Amino acid sequence: EAGVAQSPRYKIIEKRQSVAFWCNPISGHATLYWYQQILGQGPKLLIQFQNNGVVDDSQLPKDRFSAERLKGVDSTLKIQPAKLEDSAVYLCASTPNSDTQYFGPGTRLTVL
Amino acid sequence: SQQGEEDPQALSIQEGENATMNCSYKTSINNLQWYRQNSGRGLVHLILIRSNEREKHSGRLRVTLDTSKKSSSLLITASRAADTASYFCAPFRAGSYQLTFGKGTKLSVIP
């Protein structure tokens, strides 16, 4: 079974630029999550999708972050414009509505 | 908060020794999960213990759960260099399908 795929693995941008991350969850997994993990911290939930609908985006900084999950499969997370404090690893995870989450390898973003 | 808090924040042991890390949480739960994160990688699910279970084993892993104290422990026996990673506990409440992670325990196993 293929795991959760994410791309790119690494991204370096200047502040005020925009960036987008892509996630392909495990086939058949209805629920998809985006997390932000700052160095030395645990993952922090940004947004949760159930199929193509948003379940919880209460911790998503909506003035600069946006996410979508068209057709209930792949998802993209965008930051526009990026700030220095957005430097982090962005993790995507999915679950077939069970207790366990399956994580992708993450995208490491550096904002200069 | 549903967040788990791991203790200690860092742990360094020799290969072959046992490693114990603890987790405390504040709310009622349906289960508690432990995840491992190797440097630069995503999290990997290790083990899940349900609220009506007191102890669970999986290979070299032993997890205990005390719901009266709202605490859990993860024991890794006969540690290996490959066990070097950060370990996170995640209390789970049914319905939200959300996990809230603490800062984790960073385990270093010295060959």
XYZ file of C-alpha atoms in Angstrom:
223
model
C 0.000 0.000 0.000
C 1.411 3.378 -1.016
C 1.849 5.883 1.786
C 0.982 9.553 1.984
C 2.920 11.480 -0.654
C 4.024 15.076 -0.294
C 5.921 17.443 -2.545
C 8.188 19.243 -2.633
C 10.347 17.819 0.154
C 12.247 21.078 0.595
C 11.504 24.688 -0.321
C 13.438 27.888 0.275
C 11.759 31.218 -0.428
C 12.162 34.882 0.412
C 9.714 36.512 2.819
C 6.614 37.934 1.170
C 6.791 35.312 -1.590
C 4.114 32.674 -2.003
C 4.498 28.904 -1.787
C 2.298 25.855 -2.260
C 2.542 22.328 -0.935
C 0.859 19.261 -2.336
C -0.396 16.134 -0.600
C -1.750 12.868 -1.975
C -3.304 10.784 0.827
C -3.599 7.038 1.008
C -6.278 5.811 -1.380
C -9.677 5.650 0.240
C -8.796 7.795 3.245
C -11.627 10.236 3.719
C -10.009 12.480 6.299
C -6.933 14.578 5.565
C -4.941 16.846 7.876
C -2.294 19.519 7.470
C 0.050 20.154 10.376
C 2.762 22.736 10.976
C 5.771 21.589 12.987
C 8.198 24.252 14.135
C 11.662 23.056 15.145
C 11.640 21.546 18.626
C 7.838 21.439 18.832
C 5.184 18.832 18.165
C 2.953 19.020 15.088
C 0.189 21.608 15.317
C -3.030 20.997 13.411
C -3.780 23.646 10.787
C -6.787 22.202 8.985
C -8.822 19.004 8.807
C -10.818 17.876 5.764
C -13.523 15.221 5.584
C -13.737 14.282 1.918
C -13.691 17.719 0.243
C -15.263 19.630 3.129
C -13.487 21.514 5.912
C -14.120 20.054 9.367
C -11.841 22.314 11.399
C -9.689 25.246 10.305
C -9.731 27.120 13.606
C -5.913 27.209 13.829
C -5.275 28.166 10.220
C -3.988 31.772 9.864
C -6.533 32.620 7.222
C -5.024 35.987 6.351
C -2.121 34.210 4.683
C -2.807 30.477 4.623
C -5.336 28.689 2.444
C -6.015 25.043 1.714
C -8.263 23.088 -0.553
C -9.080 19.490 -1.263
C -10.760 19.295 -4.603
C -12.622 16.066 -5.439
C -11.897 14.789 -1.935
C -8.496 13.338 -2.806
C -5.378 15.498 -3.260
C -4.913 18.634 -1.238
C -2.839 21.791 -1.531
C -1.771 24.186 1.201
C -0.726 27.692 0.189
C 1.003 30.495 2.035
C 0.794 34.005 0.606
C 2.709 36.072 1.599
C 5.184 34.058 3.655
C 6.725 35.382 6.855
C 9.933 34.372 8.588
C 7.943 32.618 11.323
C 6.386 30.287 8.734
C 9.674 28.386 8.542
C 8.674 24.890 9.614
C 7.952 21.378 8.404
C 4.477 21.005 6.925
C 3.075 17.540 7.433
C 0.125 15.948 5.719
C -1.684 12.997 7.283
C -4.718 10.928 6.404
C -7.011 8.417 8.031
C -9.882 6.225 6.861
C -11.916 7.652 9.748
C -10.155 5.397 12.181
C -8.147 6.335 15.246
C -4.720 6.088 13.618
C -3.235 8.750 11.358
C -0.751 8.071 8.582
C 1.791 10.785 7.927
C 3.689 11.826 4.848
C 7.412 12.712 4.932
C 6.704 16.430 5.188
C 7.864 19.547 3.357
C 10.590 21.568 5.022
C 10.031 25.285 4.349
C 12.718 27.868 4.960
C 11.717 31.530 4.683
C 14.668 33.915 4.331
C -6.778 20.440 26.689
C -6.554 17.092 24.925
C -2.830 17.569 24.431
C -0.426 15.045 25.875
C 2.703 16.219 27.631
C 5.761 13.997 27.393
C 8.454 13.676 30.016
C 11.422 13.829 29.974
C 12.000 16.230 27.089
C 15.292 14.497 26.302
C 16.736 11.115 27.190
C 20.147 9.688 26.373
C 20.960 6.013 26.954
C 23.439 3.361 25.876
C 22.499 0.766 23.299
C 20.976 -2.276 24.995
C 19.488 -0.307 27.876
C 15.769 0.238 28.386
C 14.157 3.617 27.711
C 11.078 4.829 29.549
C 9.128 7.936 28.651
C 5.970 9.251 30.227
C 2.878 11.068 29.074
C 0.277 13.019 31.013
C -3.015 14.391 29.743
C -6.003 16.250 31.158
C -9.244 15.093 29.532
C -11.087 11.794 29.316
C -9.998 9.703 26.369
C -11.053 6.758 24.237
C -7.493 5.716 23.545
C -3.933 6.961 23.670
C -1.456 6.583 20.840
C 2.310 6.787 20.615
C 4.115 7.988 17.502
C 7.778 8.075 16.547
C 9.473 10.697 14.395
C 12.926 10.149 12.999
C 14.878 13.282 12.188
C 13.578 14.951 9.058
C 10.761 12.469 8.564
C 7.028 12.191 9.185
C 5.471 10.578 12.225
C 4.962 6.820 12.379
C 2.255 5.215 14.495
C 3.740 2.813 17.041
C 0.984 1.565 19.285
C -2.539 2.346 20.477
C -3.910 1.512 23.915
C -7.632 1.803 24.615
C -9.077 3.350 27.742
C -10.196 -0.056 29.077
C -6.710 -1.533 28.699
C -3.966 -1.219 31.281
C -0.996 -2.627 29.395
C -0.134 -3.514 25.835
C 2.904 -5.025 24.153
C 4.228 -4.839 20.616
C 7.647 -6.316 19.987
C 10.110 -4.392 22.166
C 7.453 -1.827 23.100
C 5.404 -1.905 26.274
C 2.758 0.711 26.932
C 0.817 1.238 30.135
C -2.201 3.412 30.739
C -3.593 4.661 34.034
C -6.807 6.546 33.345
C -7.270 7.425 37.032
C -3.975 9.322 36.943
C -4.388 10.371 33.329
C -0.957 9.079 32.480
C 0.781 6.623 30.182
C 4.273 5.283 29.801
C 6.189 3.851 26.866
C 8.997 1.396 27.540
C 11.425 0.421 24.814
C 13.463 -2.596 25.842
C 16.942 -3.473 24.609
C 17.261 -0.180 22.755
C 19.098 0.106 19.449
C 20.755 3.037 17.713
C 17.874 2.961 15.222
C 15.469 3.836 18.064
C 16.997 7.328 18.137
C 14.025 9.571 17.405
C 11.418 11.818 18.984
C 8.449 10.104 20.585
C 5.018 11.710 20.922
C 1.947 10.625 22.820
C -1.474 11.588 21.493
C -4.628 11.228 23.599
C -7.649 10.534 21.390
C -11.335 11.285 21.922
C -13.802 9.705 19.545
C -15.817 11.977 17.301
C -13.275 14.590 16.301
C -10.675 12.274 14.749
C -8.076 14.773 15.911
C -4.760 14.258 17.664
C -3.007 16.968 19.666
C 0.719 16.544 20.110
C 3.028 17.820 22.837
C 6.702 18.604 22.382
C 7.735 14.957 22.552
C 10.621 13.113 24.151
C 13.852 13.180 22.171
C 15.582 9.833 22.647
C 19.230 9.359 21.786
C 20.608 5.812 21.831
C 24.389 5.784 21.880
C 26.037 2.812 20.146
